[in-house]
Coordinates of C-alpha atoms in Angstrom, one line a residue:
Chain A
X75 CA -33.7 44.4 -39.1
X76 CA -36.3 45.4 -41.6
X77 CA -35.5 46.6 -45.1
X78 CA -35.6 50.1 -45.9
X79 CA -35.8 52.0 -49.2
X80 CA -34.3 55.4 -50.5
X81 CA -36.4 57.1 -53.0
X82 CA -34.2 59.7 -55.0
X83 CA -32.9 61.3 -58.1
X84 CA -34.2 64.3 -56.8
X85 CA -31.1 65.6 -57.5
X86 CA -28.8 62.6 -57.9
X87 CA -25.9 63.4 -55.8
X88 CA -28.2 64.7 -53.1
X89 CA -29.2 60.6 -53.4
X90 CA -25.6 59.3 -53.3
X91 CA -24.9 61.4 -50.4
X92 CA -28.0 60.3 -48.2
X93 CA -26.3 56.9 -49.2
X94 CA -22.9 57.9 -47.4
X95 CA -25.2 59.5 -44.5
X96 CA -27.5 56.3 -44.0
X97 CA -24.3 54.0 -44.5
X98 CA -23.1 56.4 -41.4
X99 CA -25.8 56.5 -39.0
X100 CA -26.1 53.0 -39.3
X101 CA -22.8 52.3 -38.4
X102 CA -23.6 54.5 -35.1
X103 CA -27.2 52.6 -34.3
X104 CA -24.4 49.2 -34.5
X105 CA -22.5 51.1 -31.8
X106 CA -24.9 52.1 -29.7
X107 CA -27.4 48.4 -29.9
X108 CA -23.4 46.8 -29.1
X109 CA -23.2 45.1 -32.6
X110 CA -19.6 44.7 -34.1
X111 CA -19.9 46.8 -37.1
X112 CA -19.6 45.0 -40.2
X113 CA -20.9 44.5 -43.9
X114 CA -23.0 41.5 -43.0
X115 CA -24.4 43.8 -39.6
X116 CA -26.1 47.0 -42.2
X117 CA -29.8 46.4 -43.2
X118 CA -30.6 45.6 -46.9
X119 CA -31.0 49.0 -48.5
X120 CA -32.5 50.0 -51.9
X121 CA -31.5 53.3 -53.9
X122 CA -33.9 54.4 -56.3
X123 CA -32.8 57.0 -58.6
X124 CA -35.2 57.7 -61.1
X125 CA -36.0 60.9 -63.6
X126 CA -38.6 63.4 -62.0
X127 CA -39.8 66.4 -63.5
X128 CA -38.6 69.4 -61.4
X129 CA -40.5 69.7 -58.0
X130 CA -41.0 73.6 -57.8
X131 CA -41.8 74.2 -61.3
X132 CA -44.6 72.0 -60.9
X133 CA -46.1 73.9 -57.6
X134 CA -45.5 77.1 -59.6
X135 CA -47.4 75.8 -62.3
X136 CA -51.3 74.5 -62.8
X137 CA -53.0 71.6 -61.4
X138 CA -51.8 69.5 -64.5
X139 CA -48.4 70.1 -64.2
X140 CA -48.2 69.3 -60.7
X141 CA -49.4 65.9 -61.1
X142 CA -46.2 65.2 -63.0
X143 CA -43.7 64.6 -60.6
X144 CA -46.1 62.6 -58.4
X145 CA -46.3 59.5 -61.5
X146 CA -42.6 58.9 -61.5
X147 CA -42.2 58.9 -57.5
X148 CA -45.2 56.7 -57.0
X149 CA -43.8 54.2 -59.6
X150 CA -40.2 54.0 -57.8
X151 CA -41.9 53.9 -54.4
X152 CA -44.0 50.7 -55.5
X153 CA -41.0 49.0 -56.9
X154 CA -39.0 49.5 -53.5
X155 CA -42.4 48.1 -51.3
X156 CA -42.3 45.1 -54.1
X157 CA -38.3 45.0 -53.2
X158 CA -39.7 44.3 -49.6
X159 CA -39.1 48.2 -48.0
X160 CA -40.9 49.2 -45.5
X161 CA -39.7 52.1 -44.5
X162 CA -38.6 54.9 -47.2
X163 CA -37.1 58.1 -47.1
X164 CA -36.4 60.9 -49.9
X165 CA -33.8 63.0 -50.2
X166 CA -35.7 65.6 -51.4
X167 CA -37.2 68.6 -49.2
X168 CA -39.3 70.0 -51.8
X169 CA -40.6 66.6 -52.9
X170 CA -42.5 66.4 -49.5
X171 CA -45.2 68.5 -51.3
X172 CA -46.6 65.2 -52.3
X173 CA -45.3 63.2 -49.2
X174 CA -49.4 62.9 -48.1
X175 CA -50.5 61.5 -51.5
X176 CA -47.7 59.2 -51.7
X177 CA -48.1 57.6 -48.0
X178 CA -52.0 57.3 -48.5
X179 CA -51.4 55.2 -52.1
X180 CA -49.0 52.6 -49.9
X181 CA -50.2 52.6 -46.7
X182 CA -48.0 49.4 -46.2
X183 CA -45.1 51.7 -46.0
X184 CA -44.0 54.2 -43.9
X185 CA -42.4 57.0 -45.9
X186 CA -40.7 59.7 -43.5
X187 CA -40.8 63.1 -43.3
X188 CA -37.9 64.8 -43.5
X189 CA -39.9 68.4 -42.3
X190 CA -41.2 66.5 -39.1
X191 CA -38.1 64.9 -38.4
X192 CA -36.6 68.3 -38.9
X193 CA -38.9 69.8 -36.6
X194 CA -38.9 67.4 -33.7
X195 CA -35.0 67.4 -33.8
X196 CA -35.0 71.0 -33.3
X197 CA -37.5 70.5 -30.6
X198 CA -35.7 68.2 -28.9
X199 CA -32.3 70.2 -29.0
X200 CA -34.5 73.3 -27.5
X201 CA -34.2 75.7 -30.3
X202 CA -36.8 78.2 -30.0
X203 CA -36.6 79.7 -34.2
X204 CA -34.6 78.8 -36.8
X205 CA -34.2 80.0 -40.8
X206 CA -35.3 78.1 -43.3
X207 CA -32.9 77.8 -46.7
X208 CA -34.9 76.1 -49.4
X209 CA -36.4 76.0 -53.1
X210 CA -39.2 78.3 -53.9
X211 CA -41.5 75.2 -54.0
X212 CA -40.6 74.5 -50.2
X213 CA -41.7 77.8 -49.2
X214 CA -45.0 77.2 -51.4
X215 CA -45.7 74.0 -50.1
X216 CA -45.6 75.4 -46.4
X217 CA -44.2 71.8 -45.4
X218 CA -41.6 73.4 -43.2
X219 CA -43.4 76.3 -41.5
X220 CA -46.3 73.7 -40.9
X221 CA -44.1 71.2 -39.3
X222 CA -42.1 73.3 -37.1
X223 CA -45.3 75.6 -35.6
X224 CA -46.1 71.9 -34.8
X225 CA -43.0 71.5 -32.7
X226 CA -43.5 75.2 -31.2
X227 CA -40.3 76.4 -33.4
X228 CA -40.9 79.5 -35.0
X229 CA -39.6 79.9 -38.8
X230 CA -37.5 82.6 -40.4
X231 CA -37.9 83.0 -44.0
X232 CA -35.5 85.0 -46.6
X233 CA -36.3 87.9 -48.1
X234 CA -37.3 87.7 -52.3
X235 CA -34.1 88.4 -53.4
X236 CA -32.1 86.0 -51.2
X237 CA -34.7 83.2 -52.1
X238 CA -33.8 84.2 -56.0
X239 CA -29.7 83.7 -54.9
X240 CA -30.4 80.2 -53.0
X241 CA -32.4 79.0 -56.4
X242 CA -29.2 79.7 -58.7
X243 CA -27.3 78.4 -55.9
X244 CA -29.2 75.4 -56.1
X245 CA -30.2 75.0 -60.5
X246 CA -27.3 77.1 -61.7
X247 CA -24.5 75.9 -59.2
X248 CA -25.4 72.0 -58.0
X249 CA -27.3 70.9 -60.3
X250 CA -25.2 72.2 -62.8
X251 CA -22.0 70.9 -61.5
X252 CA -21.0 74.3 -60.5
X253 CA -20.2 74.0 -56.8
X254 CA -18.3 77.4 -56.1
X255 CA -21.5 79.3 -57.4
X256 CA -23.2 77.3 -55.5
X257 CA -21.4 78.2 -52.4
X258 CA -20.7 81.4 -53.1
X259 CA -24.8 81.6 -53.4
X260 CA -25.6 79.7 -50.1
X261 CA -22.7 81.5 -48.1
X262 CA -23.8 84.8 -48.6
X263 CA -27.8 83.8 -47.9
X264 CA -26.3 82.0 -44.6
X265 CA -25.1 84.9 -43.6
X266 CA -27.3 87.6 -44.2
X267 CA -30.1 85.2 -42.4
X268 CA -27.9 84.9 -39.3
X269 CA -27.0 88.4 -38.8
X270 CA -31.1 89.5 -39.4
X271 CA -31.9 86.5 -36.9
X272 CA -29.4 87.3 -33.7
X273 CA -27.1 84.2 -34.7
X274 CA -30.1 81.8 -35.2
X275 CA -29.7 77.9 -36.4
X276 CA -30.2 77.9 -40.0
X277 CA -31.8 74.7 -41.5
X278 CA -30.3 73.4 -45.0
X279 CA -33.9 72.7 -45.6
X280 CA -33.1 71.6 -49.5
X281 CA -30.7 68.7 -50.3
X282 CA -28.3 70.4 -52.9
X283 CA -27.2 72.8 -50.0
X284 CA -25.4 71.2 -47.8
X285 CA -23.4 69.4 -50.5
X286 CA -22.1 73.0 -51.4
X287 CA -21.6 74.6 -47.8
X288 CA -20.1 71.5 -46.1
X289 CA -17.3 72.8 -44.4
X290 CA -17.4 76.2 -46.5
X291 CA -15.2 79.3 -45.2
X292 CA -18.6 81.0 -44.9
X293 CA -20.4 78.6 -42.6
X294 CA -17.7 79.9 -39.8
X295 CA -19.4 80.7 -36.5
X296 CA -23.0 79.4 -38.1
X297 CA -25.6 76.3 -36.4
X298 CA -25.8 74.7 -39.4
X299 CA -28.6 71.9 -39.3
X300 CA -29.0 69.3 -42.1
X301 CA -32.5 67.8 -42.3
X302 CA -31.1 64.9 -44.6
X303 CA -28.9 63.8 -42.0
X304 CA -31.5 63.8 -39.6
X305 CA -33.7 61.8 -41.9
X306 CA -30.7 59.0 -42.7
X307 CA -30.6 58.6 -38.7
X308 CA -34.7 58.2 -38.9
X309 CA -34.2 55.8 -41.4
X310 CA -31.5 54.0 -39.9
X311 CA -33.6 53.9 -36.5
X312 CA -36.3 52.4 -38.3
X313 CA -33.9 49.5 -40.2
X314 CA -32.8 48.5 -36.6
X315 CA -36.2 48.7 -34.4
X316 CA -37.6 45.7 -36.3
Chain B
X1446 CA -30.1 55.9 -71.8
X1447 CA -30.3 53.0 -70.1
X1448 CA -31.5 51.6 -66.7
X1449 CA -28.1 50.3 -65.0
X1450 CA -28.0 48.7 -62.0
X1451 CA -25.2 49.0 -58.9
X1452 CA -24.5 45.7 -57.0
X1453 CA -22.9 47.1 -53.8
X1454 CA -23.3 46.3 -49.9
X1455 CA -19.8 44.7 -50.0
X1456 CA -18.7 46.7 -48.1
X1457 CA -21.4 49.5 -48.1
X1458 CA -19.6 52.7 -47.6
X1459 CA -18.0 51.7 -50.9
X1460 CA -21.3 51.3 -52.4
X1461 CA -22.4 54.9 -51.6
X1462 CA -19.3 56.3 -52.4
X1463 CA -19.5 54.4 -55.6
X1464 CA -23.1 56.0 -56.7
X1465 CA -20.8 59.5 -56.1
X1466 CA -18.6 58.2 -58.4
X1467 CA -21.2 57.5 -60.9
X1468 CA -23.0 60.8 -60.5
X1469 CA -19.8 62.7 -61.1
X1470 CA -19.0 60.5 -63.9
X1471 CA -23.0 61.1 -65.3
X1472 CA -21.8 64.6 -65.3
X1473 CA -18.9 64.3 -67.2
X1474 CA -21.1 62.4 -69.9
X1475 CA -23.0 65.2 -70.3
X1476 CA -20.5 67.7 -70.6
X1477 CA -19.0 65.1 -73.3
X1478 CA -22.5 64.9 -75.1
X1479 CA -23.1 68.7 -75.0
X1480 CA -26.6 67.9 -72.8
X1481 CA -27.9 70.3 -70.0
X1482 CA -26.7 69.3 -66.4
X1483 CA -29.7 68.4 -64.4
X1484 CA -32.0 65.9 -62.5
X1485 CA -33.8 65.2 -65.6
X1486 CA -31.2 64.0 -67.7
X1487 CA -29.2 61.1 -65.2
X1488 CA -30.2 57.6 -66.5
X1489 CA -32.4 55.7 -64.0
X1490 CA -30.0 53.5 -61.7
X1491 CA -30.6 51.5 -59.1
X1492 CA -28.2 50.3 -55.9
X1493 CA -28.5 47.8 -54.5
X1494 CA -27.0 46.9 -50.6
X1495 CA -27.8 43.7 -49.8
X1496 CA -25.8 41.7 -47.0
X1497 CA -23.2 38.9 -48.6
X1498 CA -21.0 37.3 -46.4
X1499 CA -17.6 37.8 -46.3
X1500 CA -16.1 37.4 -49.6
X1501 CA -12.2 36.7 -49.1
X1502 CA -13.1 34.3 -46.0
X1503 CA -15.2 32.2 -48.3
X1504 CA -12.6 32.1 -51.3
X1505 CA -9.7 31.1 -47.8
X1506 CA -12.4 28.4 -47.1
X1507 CA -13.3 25.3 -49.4
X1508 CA -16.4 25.0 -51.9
X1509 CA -19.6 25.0 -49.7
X1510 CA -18.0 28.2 -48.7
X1511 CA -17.3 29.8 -51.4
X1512 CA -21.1 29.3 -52.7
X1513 CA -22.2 31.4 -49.6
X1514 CA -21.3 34.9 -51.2
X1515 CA -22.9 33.6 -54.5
X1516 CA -26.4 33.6 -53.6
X1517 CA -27.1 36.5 -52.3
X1518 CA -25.2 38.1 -55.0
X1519 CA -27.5 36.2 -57.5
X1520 CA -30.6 37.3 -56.0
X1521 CA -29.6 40.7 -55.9
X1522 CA -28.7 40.8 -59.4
X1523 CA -32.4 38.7 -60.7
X1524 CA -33.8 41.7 -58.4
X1525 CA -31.7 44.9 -60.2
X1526 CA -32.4 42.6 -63.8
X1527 CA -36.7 42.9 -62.8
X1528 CA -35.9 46.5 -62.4
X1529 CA -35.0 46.8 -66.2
X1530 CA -31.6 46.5 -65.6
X1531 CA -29.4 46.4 -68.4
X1532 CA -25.9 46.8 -67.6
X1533 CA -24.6 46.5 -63.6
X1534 CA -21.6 47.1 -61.8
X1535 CA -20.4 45.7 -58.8
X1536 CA -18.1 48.7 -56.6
X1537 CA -16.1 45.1 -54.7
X1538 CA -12.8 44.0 -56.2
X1539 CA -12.7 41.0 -54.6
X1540 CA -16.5 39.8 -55.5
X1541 CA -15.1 39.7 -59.2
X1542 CA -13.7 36.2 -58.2
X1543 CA -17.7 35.2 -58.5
X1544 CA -18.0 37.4 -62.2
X1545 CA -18.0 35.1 -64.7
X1546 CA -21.0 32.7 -62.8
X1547 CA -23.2 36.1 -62.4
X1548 CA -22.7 36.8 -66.3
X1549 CA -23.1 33.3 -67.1
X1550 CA -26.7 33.5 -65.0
X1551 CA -28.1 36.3 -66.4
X1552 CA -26.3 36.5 -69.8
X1553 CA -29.4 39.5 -70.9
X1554 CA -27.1 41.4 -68.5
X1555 CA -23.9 43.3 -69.0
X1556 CA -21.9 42.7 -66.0
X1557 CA -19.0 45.0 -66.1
X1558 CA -15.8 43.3 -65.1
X1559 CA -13.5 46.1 -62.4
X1560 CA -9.9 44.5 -62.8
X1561 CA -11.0 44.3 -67.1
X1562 CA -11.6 48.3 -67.2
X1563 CA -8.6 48.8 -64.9
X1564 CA -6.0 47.0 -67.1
X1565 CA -7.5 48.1 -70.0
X1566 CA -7.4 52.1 -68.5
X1567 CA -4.2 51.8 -67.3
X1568 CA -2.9 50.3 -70.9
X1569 CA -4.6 53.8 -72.3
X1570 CA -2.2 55.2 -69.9
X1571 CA 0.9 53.8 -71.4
X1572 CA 1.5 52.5 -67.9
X1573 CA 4.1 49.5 -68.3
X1574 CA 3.8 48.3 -64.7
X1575 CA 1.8 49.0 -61.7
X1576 CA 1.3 47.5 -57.6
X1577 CA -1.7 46.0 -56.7
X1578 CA -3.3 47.0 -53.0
X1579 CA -6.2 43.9 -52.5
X1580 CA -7.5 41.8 -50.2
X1581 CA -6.1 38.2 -49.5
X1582 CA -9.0 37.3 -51.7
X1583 CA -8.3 39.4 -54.4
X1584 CA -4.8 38.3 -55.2
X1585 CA -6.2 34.2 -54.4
X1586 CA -8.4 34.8 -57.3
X1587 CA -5.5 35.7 -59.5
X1588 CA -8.5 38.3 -61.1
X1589 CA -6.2 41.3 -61.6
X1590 CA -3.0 39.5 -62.6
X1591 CA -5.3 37.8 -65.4
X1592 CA -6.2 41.1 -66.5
X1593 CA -3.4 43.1 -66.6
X1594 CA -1.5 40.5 -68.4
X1595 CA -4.0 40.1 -70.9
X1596 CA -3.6 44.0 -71.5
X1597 CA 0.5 43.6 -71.4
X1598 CA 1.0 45.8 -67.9
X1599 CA 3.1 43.8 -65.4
X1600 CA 1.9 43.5 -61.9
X1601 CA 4.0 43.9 -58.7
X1602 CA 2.5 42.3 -55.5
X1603 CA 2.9 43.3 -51.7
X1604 CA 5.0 41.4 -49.4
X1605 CA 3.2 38.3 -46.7
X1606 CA 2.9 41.5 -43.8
X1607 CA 2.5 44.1 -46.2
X1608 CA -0.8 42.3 -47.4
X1609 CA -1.3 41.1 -43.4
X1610 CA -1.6 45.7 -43.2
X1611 CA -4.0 45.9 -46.1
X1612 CA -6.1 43.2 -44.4
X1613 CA -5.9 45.5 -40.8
X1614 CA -6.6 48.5 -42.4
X1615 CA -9.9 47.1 -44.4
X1616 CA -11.2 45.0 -42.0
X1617 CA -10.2 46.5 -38.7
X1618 CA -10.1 50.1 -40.4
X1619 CA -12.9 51.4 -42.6
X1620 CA -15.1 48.2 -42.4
X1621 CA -15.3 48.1 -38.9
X1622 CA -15.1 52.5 -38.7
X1623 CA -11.7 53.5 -38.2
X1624 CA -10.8 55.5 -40.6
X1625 CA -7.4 56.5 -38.8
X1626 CA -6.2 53.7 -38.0
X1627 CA -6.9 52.5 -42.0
X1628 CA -5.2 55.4 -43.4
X1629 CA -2.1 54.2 -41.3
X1630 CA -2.2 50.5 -42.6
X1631 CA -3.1 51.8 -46.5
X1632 CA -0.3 54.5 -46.3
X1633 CA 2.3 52.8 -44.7
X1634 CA 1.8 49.9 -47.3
X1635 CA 1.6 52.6 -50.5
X1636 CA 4.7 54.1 -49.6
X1637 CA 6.2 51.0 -49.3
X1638 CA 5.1 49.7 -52.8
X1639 CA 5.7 52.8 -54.8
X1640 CA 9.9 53.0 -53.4
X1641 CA 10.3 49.9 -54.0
X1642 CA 9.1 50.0 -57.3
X1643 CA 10.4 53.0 -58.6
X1644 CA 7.5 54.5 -57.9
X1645 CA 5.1 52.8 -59.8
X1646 CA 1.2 53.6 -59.9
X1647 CA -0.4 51.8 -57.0
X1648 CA -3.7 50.4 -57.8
X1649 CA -6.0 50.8 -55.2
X1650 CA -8.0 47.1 -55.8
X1651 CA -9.9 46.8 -53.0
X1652 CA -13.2 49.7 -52.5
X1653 CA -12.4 50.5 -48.9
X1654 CA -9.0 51.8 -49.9
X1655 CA -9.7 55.3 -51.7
X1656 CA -12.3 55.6 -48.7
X1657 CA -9.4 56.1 -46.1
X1658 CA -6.6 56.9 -48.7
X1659 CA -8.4 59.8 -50.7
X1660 CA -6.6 63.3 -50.3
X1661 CA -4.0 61.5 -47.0
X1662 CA -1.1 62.9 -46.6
X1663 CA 0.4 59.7 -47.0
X1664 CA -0.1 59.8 -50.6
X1665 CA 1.9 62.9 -51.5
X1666 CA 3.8 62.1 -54.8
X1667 CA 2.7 58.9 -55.6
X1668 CA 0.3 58.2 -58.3
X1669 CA -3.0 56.5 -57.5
X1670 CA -5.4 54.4 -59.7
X1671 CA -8.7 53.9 -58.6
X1672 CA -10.4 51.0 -60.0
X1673 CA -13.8 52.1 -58.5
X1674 CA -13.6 55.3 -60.4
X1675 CA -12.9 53.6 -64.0
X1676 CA -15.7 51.5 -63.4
X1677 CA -18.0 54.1 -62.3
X1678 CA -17.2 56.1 -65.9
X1679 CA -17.3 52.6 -67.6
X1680 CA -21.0 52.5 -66.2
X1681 CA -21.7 56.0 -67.1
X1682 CA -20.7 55.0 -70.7
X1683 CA -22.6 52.3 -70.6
X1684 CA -26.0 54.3 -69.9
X1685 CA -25.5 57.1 -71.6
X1686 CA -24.3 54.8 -75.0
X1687 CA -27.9 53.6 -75.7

């Protein structure tokens, strides 16, 4: 087993829950390898939760202002390759803006991707298109549309407005503590995107979502796919293969 | 703020549910302090999930044993003390039976004591008298009955097969997966406690508990303390105090 980092904070509870999904998919890699699961059977993990200025404000703003979430992310990712990681993930979809710079400064790690993960998950479960929820800064950064054209999975995108409802979903309900905003926000989005796109999988693809929508009254009938999830199994993968 | 550090892995489902706890404690904190909700204004913490060996076999077994949980525990908290650690908490009842050697190693630290905040939470309450749920190591270490005398709240103990349950449920239940079959054990044993006791509170002393417990029908009218949760504010005190 190798050791394995979590890079978060981005927002916190997105982090803890990653935790609980990690914590879970390792307990199915223990099932599957025939291991007896047990505490003394999970890989040494490392949860860094650390301050970072807000991801899409910075790609909305200048060329300064962008640099500023990069500092704090490529400070916690050195203290979790001095912790011995090797392999790190972040809960954070909109963070992946800067996923290139960060792997190129620590090329000793491998830091997932939680857009290509997405991508060849989709691929291997044979979805043809999905719709993408996600921050404004996702949809900026292209790391989505990029990854699943990659995978031959063509990408839905919202409409203006419902962009504008899944960001107070996410800054006024989540991150705000305000959870039935927030799924009042997302449920309505999901919805709309699924009716437009003939009953198409919708990706969670920001980490505050599914927090809110999990088992919501308005997710009934919907393909609901979480890309942190499929990230913790990545990670988890990785932990084991070593 | 300060940087706080979490001590978990033992076992880690309790860990991650822990850093939930402490997020939704963060929030509280800031509701208290009249500060924004958001990413930016969570104190940096770290978790740490290291593998320890088992914690009540090594206090059932003689000395060299009972160093065996100790070291890695150490290590980990040197590690979370490098990170700028200033005050950790450890989300496993039963590893309190090591406290007083990981404060007396790194006395720069603040190593928050579970059973202390319980008793001295539950003497807040008013609460005269309350059942401890544990592990075999928890009540060999005599930690909690320390405690809550020292805070004037009697302590009622489970029978030889009640505890023999407990044991089933952590181990054989939620350690090793099975949530069912530890929601059994944990509510079988609860109900037992609370009528004979004239339905005291039930502390839930042992991490795993509220994992399987939380929300079970089993629990319907009795009143639950969760140690885990009273440490997770105690840490968000802690951070936000500085």
């Amino acid at each position: 087993m190798q050791v394995v980092g979590i890079l978060g904070g981005m927002g916190p509870a997105a982090g803890a829950d990653f935790v609980r999904l990690f914590v879970q998919s390792c307990i199915e890699r223990m099932q599957v390898l025939g291991l007896a699961v047990s505490d003394q059977h999970f890989p040494e993990h490392w949860l860094a939760q650390v301050p970072v200025p807000d991801r899409t404000r910075a790609l909305e703003a200048d060329a300064a202002w962008a640099q500023q979430p990069l500092e704090p992310m490529l400070q916690a990712l050195g203290r979790l390759a001095a912790l011995g990681a090797r392999c790190v993930a972040m809960p954070c979809n909109t963070a992946h803006a800067w996923h290139s710079r960060l792997q190129d400064r620590f090329p000793q790690l491998d830091v997932l991707h939680i857009a290509e993960e997405m991508a060849l998950n989709l691929a291997a479960h044979g979805v043809p298109a999905a719709a993408l929820m996600a921050t404004d800064g996702t949809y900026r950064s292209g790391v989505y549309e990029q990854a699943l054209a990659r995978a031959g999975v063509q990408c839905h995108l919202p409409t203006p407005a419902e962009r504008a409802r899944i960001m107070q979903g996410i800054y006024d309900g989540v991150k705000a503590g305000n959870m039935p905003l927030a799924q009042r926000c997302f449920g309505e989005v999901a919805q709309a995107l699924a009716q437009r796109h003939g009953g198409a999988p919708l990706i969670l693809g920001c980490t505050e979502i599914p927090l809110a929508l999990d088992g919501a009254p308005q997710t009934a009938g919907l393909r609901l796919f979480n890309p942190a999830q499929v990230l913790a199994q990545a990670l988890a993968q990785r932990a084991y293969a070593a």
